[in-house]
Short mmCIF file of C-alpha atoms and ligand atoms in Angstrom, two decimals:
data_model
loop_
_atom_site.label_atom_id
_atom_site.label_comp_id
_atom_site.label_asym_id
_atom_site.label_seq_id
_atom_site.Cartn_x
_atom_site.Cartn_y
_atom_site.Cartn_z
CA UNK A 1 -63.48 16.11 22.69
CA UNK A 2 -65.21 13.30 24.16
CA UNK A 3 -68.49 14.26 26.85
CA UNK A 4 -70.10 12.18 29.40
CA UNK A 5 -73.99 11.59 29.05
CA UNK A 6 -75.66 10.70 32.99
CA UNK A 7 -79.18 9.97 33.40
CA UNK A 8 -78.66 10.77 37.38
CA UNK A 9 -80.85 8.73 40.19
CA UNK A 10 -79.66 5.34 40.27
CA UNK A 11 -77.75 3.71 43.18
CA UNK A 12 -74.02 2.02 42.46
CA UNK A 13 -75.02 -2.08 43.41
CA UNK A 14 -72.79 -4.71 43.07
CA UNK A 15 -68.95 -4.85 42.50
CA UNK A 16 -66.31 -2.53 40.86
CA UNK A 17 -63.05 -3.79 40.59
CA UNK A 18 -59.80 -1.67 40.99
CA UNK A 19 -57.21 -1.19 38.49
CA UNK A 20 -53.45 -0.68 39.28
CA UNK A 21 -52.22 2.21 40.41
CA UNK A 22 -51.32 5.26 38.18
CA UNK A 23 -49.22 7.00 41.11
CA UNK A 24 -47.27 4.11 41.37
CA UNK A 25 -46.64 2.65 37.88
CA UNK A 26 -45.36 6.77 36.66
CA UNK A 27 -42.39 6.24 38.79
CA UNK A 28 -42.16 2.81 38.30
CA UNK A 29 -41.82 3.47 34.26
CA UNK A 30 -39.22 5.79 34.94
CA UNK A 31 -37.58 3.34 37.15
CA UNK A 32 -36.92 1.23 34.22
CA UNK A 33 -34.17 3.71 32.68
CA UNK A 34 -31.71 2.87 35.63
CA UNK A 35 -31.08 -0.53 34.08
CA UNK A 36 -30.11 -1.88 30.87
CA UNK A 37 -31.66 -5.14 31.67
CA UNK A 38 -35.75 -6.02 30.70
CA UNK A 39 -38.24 -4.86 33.55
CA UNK A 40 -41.43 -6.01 33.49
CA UNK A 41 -44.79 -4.38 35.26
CA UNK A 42 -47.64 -5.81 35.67
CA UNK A 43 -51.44 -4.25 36.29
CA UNK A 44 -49.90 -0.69 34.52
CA UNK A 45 -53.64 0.74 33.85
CA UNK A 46 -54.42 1.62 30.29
CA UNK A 47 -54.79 5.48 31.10
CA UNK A 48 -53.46 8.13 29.12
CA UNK A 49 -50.87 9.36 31.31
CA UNK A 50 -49.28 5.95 31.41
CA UNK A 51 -49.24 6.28 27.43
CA UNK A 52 -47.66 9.68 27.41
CA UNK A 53 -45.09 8.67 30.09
CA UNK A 54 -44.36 5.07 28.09
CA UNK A 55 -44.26 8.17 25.11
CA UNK A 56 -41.29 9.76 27.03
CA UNK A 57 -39.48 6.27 27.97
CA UNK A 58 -39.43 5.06 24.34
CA UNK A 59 -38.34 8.55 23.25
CA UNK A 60 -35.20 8.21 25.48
CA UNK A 61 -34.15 5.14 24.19
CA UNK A 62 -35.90 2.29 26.05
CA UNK A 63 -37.97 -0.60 23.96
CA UNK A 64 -41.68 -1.00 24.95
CA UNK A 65 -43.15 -4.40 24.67
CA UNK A 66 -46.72 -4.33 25.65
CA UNK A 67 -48.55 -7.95 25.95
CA UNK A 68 -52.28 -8.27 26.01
CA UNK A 69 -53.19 -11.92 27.15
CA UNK A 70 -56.63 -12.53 26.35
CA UNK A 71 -58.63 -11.69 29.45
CA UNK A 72 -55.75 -10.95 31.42
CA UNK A 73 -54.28 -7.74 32.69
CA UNK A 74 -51.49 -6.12 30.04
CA UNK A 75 -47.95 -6.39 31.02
CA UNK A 76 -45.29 -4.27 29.89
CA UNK A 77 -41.60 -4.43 29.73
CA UNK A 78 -39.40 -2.36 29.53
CA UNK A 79 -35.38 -2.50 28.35
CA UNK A 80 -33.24 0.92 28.28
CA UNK A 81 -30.41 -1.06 26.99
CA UNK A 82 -28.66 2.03 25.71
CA UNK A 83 -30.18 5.92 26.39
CA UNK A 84 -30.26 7.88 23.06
CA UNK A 85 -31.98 11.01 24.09
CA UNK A 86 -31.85 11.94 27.90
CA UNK A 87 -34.01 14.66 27.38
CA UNK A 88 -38.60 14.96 28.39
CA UNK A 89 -39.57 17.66 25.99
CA UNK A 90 -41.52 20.60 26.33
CA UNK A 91 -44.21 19.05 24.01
CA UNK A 92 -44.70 15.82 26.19
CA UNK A 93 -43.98 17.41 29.50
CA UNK A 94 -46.66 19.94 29.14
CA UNK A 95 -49.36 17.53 28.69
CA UNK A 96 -47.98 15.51 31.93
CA UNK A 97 -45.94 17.44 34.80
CA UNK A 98 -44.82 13.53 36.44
CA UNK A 99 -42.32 13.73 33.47
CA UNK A 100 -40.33 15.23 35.83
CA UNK A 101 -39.62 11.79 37.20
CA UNK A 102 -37.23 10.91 34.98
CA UNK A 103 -35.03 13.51 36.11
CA UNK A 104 -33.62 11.38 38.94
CA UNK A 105 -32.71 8.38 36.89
CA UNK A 106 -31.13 9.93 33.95
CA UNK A 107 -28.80 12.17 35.91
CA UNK A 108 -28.12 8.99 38.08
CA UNK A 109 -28.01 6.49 34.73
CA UNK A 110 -26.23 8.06 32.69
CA UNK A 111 -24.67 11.29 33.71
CA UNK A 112 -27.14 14.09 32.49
CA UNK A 113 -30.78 14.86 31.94
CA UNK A 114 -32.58 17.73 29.68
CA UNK A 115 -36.24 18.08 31.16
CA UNK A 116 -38.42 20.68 30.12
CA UNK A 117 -40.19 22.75 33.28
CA UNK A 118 -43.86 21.79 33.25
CA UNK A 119 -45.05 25.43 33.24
CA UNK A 120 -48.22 26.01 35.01
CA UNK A 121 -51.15 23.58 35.90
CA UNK A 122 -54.45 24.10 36.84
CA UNK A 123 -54.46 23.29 40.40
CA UNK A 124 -51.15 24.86 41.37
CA UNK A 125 -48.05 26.01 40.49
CA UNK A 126 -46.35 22.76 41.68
CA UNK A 127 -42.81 23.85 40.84
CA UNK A 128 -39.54 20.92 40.82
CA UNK A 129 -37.63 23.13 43.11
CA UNK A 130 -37.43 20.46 45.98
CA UNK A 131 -36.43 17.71 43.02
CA UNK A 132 -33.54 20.00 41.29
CA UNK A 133 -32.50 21.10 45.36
CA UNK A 134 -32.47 17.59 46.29
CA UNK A 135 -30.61 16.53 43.05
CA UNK A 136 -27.72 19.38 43.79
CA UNK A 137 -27.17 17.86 46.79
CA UNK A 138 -26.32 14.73 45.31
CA UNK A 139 -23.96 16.82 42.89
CA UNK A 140 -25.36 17.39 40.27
CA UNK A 141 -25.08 20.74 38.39
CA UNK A 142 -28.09 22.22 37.59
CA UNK A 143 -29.00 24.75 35.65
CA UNK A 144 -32.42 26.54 34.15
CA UNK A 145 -32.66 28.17 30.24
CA UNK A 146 -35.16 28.28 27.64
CA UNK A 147 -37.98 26.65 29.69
CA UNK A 148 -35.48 23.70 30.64
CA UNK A 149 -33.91 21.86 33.70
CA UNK A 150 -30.23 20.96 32.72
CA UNK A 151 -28.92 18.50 35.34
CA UNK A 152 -25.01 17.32 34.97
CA UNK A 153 -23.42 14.59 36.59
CA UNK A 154 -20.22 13.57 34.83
CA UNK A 155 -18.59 12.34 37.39
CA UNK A 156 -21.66 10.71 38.97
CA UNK A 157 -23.80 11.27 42.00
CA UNK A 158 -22.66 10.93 45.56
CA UNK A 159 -24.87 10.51 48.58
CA UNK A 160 -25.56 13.14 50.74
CA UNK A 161 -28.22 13.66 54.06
CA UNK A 162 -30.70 15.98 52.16
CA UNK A 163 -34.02 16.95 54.15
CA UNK A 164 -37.04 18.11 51.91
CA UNK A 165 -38.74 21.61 53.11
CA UNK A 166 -41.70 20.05 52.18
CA UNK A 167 -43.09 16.73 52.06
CA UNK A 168 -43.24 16.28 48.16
CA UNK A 169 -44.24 12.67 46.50
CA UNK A 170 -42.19 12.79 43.25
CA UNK A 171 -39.67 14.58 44.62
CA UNK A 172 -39.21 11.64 47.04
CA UNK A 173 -39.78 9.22 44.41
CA UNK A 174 -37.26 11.00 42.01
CA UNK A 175 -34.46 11.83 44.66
CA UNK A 176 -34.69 8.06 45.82
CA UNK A 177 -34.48 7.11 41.86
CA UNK A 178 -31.55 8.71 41.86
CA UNK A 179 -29.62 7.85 44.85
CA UNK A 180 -29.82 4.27 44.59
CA UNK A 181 -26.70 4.55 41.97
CA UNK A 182 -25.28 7.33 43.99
CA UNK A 183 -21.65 6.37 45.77
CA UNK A 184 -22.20 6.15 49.51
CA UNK A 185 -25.33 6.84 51.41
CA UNK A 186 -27.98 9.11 51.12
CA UNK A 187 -30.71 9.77 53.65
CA UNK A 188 -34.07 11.70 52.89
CA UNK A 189 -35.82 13.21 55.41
CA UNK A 190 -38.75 14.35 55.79
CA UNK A 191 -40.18 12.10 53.18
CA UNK A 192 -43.40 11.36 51.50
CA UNK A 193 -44.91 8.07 53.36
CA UNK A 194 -47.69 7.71 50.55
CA UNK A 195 -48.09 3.94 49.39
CA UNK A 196 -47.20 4.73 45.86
CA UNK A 197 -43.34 5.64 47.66
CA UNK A 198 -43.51 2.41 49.15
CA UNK A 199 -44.42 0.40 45.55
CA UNK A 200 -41.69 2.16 44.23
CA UNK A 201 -38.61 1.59 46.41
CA UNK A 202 -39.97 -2.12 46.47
CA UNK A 203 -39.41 -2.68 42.82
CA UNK A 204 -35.77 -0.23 43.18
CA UNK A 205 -35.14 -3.00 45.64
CA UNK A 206 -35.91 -5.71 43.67
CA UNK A 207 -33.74 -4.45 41.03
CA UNK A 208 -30.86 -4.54 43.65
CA UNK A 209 -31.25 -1.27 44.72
CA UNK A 210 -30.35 -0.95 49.16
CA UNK A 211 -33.23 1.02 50.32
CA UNK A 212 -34.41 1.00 54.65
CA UNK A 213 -37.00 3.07 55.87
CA UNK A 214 -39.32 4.00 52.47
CA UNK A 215 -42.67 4.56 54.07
CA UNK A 216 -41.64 6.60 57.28
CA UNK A 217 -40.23 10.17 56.90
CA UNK A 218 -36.77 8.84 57.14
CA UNK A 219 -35.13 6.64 54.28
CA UNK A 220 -31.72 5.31 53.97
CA UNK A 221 -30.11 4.28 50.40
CA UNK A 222 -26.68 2.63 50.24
CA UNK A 223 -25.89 3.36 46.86
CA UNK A 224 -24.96 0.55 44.29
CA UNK A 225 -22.93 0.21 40.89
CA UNK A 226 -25.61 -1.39 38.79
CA UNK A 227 -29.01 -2.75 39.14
CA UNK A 228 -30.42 -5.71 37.12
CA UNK A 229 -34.17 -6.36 35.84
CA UNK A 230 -37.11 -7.20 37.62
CA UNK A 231 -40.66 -7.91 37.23
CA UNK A 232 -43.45 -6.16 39.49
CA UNK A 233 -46.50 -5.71 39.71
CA UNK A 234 -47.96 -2.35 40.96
CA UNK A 235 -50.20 -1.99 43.71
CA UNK A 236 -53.67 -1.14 43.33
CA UNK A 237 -54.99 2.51 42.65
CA UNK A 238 -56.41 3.80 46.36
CA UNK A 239 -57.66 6.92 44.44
CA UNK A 240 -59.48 4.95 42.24
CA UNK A 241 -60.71 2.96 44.97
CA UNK A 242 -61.35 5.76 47.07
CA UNK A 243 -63.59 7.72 44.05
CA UNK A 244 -65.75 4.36 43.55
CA UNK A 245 -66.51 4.03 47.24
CA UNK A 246 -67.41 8.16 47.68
CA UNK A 247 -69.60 7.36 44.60
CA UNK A 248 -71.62 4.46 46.68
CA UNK A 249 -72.34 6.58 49.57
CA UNK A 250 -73.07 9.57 47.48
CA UNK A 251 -75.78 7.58 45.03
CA UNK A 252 -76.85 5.63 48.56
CA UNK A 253 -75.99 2.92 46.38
CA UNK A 254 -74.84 -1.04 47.74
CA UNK A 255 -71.11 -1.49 46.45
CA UNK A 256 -68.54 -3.16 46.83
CA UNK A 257 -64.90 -2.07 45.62
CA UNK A 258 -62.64 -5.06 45.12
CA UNK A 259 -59.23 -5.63 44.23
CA UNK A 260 -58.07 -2.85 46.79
CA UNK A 261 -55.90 -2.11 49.65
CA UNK A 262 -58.38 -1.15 52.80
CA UNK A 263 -54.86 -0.14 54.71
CA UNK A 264 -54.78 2.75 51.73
CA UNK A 265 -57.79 4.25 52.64
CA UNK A 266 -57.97 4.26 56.45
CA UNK A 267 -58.57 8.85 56.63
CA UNK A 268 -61.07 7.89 53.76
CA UNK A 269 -62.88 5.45 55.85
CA UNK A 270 -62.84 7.12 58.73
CA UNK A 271 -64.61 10.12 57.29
CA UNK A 272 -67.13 8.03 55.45
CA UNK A 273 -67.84 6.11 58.65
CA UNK A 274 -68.49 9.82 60.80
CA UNK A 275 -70.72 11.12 57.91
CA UNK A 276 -73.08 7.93 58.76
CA UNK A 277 -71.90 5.32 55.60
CA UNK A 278 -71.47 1.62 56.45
CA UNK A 279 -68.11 0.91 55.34
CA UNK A 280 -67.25 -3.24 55.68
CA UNK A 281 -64.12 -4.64 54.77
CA UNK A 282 -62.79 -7.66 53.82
CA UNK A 283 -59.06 -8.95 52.05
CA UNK A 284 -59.10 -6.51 49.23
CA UNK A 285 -62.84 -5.44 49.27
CA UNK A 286 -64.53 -2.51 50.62
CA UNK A 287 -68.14 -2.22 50.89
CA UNK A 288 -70.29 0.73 51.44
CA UNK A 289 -73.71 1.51 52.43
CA UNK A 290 -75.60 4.69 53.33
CA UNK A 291 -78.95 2.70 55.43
CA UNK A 292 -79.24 6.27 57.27
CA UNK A 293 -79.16 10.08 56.08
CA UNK A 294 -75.48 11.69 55.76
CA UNK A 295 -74.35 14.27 58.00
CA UNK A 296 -71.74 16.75 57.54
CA UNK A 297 -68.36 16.22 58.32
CA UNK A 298 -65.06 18.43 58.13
CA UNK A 299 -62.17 17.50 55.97
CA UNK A 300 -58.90 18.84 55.97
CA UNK A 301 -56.27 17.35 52.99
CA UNK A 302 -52.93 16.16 54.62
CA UNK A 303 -49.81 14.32 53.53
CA UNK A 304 -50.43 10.09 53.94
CA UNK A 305 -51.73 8.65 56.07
CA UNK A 306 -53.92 12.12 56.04
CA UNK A 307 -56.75 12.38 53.74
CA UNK A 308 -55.59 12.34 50.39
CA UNK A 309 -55.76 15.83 48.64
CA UNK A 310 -56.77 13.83 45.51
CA UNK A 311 -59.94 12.34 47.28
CA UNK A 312 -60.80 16.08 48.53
CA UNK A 313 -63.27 17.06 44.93
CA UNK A 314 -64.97 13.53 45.17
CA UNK A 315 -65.69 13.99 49.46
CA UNK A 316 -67.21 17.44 48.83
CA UNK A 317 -69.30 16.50 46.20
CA UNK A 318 -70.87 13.86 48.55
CA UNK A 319 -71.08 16.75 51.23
CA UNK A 320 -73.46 18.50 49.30
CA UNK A 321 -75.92 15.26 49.88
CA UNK A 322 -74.85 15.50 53.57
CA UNK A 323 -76.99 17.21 56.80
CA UNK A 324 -75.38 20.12 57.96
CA UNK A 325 -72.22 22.31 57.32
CA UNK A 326 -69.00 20.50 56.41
CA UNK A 327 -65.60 22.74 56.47
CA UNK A 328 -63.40 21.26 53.43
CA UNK A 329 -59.39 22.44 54.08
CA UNK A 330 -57.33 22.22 51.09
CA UNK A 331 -53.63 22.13 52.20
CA UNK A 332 -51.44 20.92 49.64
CA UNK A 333 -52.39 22.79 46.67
CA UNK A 334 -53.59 26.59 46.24
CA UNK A 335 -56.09 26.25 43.67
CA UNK A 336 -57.91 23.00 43.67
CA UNK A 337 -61.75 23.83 44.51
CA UNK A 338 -62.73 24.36 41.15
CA UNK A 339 -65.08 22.00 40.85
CA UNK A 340 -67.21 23.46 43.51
CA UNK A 341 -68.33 26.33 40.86
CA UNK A 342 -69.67 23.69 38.68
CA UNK A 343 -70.75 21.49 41.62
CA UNK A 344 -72.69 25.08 42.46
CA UNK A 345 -74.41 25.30 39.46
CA UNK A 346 -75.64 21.50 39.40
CA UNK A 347 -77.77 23.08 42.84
CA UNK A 348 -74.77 22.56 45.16
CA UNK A 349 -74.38 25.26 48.12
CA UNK A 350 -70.77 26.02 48.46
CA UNK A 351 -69.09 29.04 49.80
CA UNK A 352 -65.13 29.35 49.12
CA UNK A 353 -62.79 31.56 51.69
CA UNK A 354 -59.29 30.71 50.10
CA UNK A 355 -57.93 27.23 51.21
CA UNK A 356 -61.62 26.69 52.88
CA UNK A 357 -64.75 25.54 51.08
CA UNK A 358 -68.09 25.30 53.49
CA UNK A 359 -70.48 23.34 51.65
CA UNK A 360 -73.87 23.58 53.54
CA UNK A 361 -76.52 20.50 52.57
CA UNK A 362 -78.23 18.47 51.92
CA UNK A 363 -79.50 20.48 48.63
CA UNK A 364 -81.43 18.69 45.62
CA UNK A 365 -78.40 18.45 42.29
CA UNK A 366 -79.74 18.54 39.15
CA UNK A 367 -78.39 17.66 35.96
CA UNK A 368 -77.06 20.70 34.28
CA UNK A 369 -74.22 20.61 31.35
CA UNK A 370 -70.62 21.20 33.16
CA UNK A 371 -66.87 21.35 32.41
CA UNK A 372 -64.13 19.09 34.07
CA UNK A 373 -61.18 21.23 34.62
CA UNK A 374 -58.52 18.66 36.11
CA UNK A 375 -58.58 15.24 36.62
CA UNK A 376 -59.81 14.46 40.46
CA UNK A 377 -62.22 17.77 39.82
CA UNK A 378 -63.90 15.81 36.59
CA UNK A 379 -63.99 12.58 38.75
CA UNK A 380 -66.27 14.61 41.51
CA UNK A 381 -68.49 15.70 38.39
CA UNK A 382 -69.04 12.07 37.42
CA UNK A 383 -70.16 11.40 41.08
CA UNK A 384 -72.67 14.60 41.51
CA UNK A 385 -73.96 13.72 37.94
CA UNK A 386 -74.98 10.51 39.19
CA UNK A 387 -76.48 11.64 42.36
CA UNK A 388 -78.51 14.67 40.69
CA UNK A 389 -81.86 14.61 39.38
CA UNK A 390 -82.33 14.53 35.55
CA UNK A 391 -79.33 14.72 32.57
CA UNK A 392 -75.35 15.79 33.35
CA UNK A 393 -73.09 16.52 30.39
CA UNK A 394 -69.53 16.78 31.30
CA UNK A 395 -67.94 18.24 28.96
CA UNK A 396 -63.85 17.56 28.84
CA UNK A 397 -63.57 14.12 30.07
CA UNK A 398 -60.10 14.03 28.39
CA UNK A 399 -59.10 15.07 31.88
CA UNK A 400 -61.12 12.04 33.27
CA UNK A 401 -58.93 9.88 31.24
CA UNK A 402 -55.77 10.81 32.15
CA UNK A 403 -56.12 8.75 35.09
CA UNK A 404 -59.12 6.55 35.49
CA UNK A 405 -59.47 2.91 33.20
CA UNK A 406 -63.04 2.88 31.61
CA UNK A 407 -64.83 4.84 34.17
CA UNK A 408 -68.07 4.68 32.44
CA UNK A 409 -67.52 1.07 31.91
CA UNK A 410 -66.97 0.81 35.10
CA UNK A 411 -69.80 2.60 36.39
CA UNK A 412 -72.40 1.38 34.07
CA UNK A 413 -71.24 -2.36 35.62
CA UNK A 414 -72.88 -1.10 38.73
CA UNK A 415 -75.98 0.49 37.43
CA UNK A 416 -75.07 3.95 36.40
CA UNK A 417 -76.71 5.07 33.43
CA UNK A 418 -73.44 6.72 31.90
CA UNK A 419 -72.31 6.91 28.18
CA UNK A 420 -69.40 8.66 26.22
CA UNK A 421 -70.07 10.34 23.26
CA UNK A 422 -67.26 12.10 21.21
CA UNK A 423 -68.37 15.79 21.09
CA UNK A 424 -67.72 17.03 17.57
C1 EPZ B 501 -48.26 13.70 43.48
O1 EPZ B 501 -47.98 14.89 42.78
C2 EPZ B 501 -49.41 13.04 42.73
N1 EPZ B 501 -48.99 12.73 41.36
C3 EPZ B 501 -50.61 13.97 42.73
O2 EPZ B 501 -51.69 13.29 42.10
C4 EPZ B 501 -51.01 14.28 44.18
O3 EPZ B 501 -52.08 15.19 44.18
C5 EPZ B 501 -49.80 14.87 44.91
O4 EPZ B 501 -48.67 13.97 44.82
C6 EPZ B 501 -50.09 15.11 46.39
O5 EPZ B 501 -50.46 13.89 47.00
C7 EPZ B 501 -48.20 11.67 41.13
O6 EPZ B 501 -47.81 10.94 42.04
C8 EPZ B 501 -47.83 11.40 39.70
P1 EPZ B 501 -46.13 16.97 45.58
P2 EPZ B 501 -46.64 15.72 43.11
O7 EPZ B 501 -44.77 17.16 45.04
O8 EPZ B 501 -45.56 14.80 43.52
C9 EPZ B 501 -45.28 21.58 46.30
C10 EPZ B 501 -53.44 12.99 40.60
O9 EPZ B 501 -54.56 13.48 40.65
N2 EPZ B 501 -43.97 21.31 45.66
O10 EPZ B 501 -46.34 16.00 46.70
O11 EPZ B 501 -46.39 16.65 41.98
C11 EPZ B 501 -46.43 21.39 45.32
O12 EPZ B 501 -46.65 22.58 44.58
C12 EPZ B 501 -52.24 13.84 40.90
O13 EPZ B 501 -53.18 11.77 40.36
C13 EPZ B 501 -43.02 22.34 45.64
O14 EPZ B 501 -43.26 23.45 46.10
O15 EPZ B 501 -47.10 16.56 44.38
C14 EPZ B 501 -47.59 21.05 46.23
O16 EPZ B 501 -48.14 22.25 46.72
C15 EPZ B 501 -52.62 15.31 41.01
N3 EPZ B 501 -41.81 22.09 45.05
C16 EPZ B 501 -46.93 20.27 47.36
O17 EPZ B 501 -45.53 20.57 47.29
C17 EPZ B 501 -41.49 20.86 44.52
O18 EPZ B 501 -40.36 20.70 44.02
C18 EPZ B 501 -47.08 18.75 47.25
O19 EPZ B 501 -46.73 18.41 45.94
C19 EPZ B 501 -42.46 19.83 44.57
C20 EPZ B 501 -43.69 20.08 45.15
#
């Protein structure tokens, strides 16, 4: 398993540019299975989640085409002429619990689906409940054996007025999936508003799909018989965006994040902004600066436009650089302050009461060896490695990967003194 090497100490200066979105192009892959016509996406980033969900595509049935222009971005298309296997199995599902987006668009495509249950992950439960509920409202039969989620549809889908009990992303994403082949309407209430929703329903609605409303809590969906190919390209990653811009205020570095949405990141900027960082923006750059000392501010995670629950690891690790007590509020996931034990033992003071962490700073980090447990937690490891004094190893950056493109590239592009070495 691959580590991460950081001689901490040196500011992030210059430019890092954004990749596309991994939030968006998940549902966008799965997307591609309610057509039989080619769909092609463009700026897909070459993350390992992408691979195991373009794993899952071609194991249904679709052909993957990826091209690599020379200096360009890769594009890849997609064509699910026929569907041979409408099953995610246990053995990729467990590795990546978005499988479960699929579930919409087989069930709608072609009548049934076979998903396995993702079984536990490390920062919550995060059960399908709200997708299967959603999906028996639209008919479909469900039922649960052997570690499986059996959805039936024979006679096909039919729109109904379903309203989540909690706002859930995928289960938007997969609910809208499959109601745009439903017969009738279908409106979802109580909907996620996040951007990667919004990417989404625009490429369903380039495909022919009738879609009002994606982006507000409400959306309508006339359904349609068929929908045709598209190309698209996906938006850009605001998490990534978001991780690069805590990292410039954390190493009170000069950088500028480019190739981003600003409008994505408004809670982020607003926070960064109170704690004392000079946060410019242009078109699609960002720029950060940190001319005077941090001070604490409180956080609480919240559905978009809120402050993104995966941004909440990276903020707290720049807390523990800030003046003052900052109360972090974790609300959409029980168990996702892990990385403040091993921010802890790099010299961070952090005290956790359930869905609260109070990190108290600023305290001197130091480079000490510690273990990424989930992807956003690893990402706030990177960050406090680079701030502390002295040599980080991060060990596990397989979670790392899952979701950022050549962080240490990336980094190192800007000054960090960052390498990978494969741990033996
Ligand atoms: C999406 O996960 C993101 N993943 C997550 O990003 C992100 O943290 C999360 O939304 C919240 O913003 C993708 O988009 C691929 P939810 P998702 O359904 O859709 C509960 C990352 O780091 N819930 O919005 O799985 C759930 O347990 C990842 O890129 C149910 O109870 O999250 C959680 O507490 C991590 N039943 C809350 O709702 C359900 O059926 C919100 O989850 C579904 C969800």
């Amino acid at each position: 398993m691959d580590r991460f090497i950081i001689q901490g100490g040196t500011p992030l200066e210059g430019s890092i540019a954004v990749s596309g979105s991994k939030n968006a192009s998940l549902p966008a892959l799965a997307a591609c299975l309610l057509t039989s016509e080619q769909v092609s996406l463009d700026r897909v980033p070459a993350v390992r989640d992408i691979q195991t969900m373009l794993n899952l595509v071609k194991h249904i049935g679709a052909e993957i085409c990826v091209e690599k222009a020379a200096g360009k971005k890769s594009r890849i298309t997609i064509r699910a002429a026929e569907i041979r296997e409408p099953e995610a199995p246990y053995d990729l599902v467990k590795t990546m619990r978005a499988s479960s987006l699929v579930l919409g668009p087989l069930v709608a495509r072609f009548g049934r689906a076979r998903v396995s249950l993702p079984g536990g992950c490390a920062i919550g439960a995060r059960p399908i409940n709200l997708h299967t509920s959603g999906l028996e409202q639209l008919g479909a039969r469900i039922r649960q054996q052997h570690g499986y989620i059996e959805a039936e549809a024979p006679e096909g889908l039919r729109g109904a007025d379903i309203i989540f009990d909690r706002i859930t992303v995928t289960g938007t994403e997969d609910i809208m999936m499959a109601a745009v082949l439903a017969r009738g309407e279908t409106v979802i209430r109580n909907a996620a508003r996040e951007p990667e929703v919004v990417d989404v329903a625009g490429l369903l609605t380039s495909m022919g799909a009738q879609i009002e409303g994606a982006g507000t809590p409400v959306i309508h969906i006339q359904g349609v018989a068929t929908l045709h190919g598209a190309s698209h390209t996906v938006i850009a990653d605001r998490i990534e965006a978001g991780t690069f811009l805590i990292g410039g205020a954390l190493t009170r570095g000069d950088l500028a994040v480019t190739g981003c949405v600003p409008e994505h990141l408004r809670a982020l900027i607003a926070k960064l902004r109170q704690a004392g960082a000079e946060v410019t923006e242009a078109a699609d750059t960002l720029r950060v600066r940190t001319p005077n000392p941090l001070k604490s501010v409180d956080v609480t995670t919240e559905e978009h436009p809120g402050f993104a629950t995966d941004l909440q690891a990276q903020f707290m690790a720049l807390m523990t650089q800030a003046g003052g007590i900052s109360f972090i509020t974790e609300t959409i996931f029980e168990n996702r302050f892990m990385h403040a034990l091993e921010l802890a033992r790099m010299g961070a003071n952090i005290r956790l009461e359930g869905r609260q962490a109070i990190v108290a700073g600023p305290t001197p980090l130091s480079g000490a060896q510690v273990i990424a447990s989930d992807l956003r937690a690893s990402a706030s490891l990177v960050l406090a490695g680079l701030a502390a004094k002295g040599e980080a190893v991060i060990d596990r950056v397989y979670h790392i990967d899952r979701g950022y493109e050549k962080i240490e590239t990336k980094l190192a592009g800007a000054g960090a003194r960052i390498r990978r070495v494969s741990a033996k």
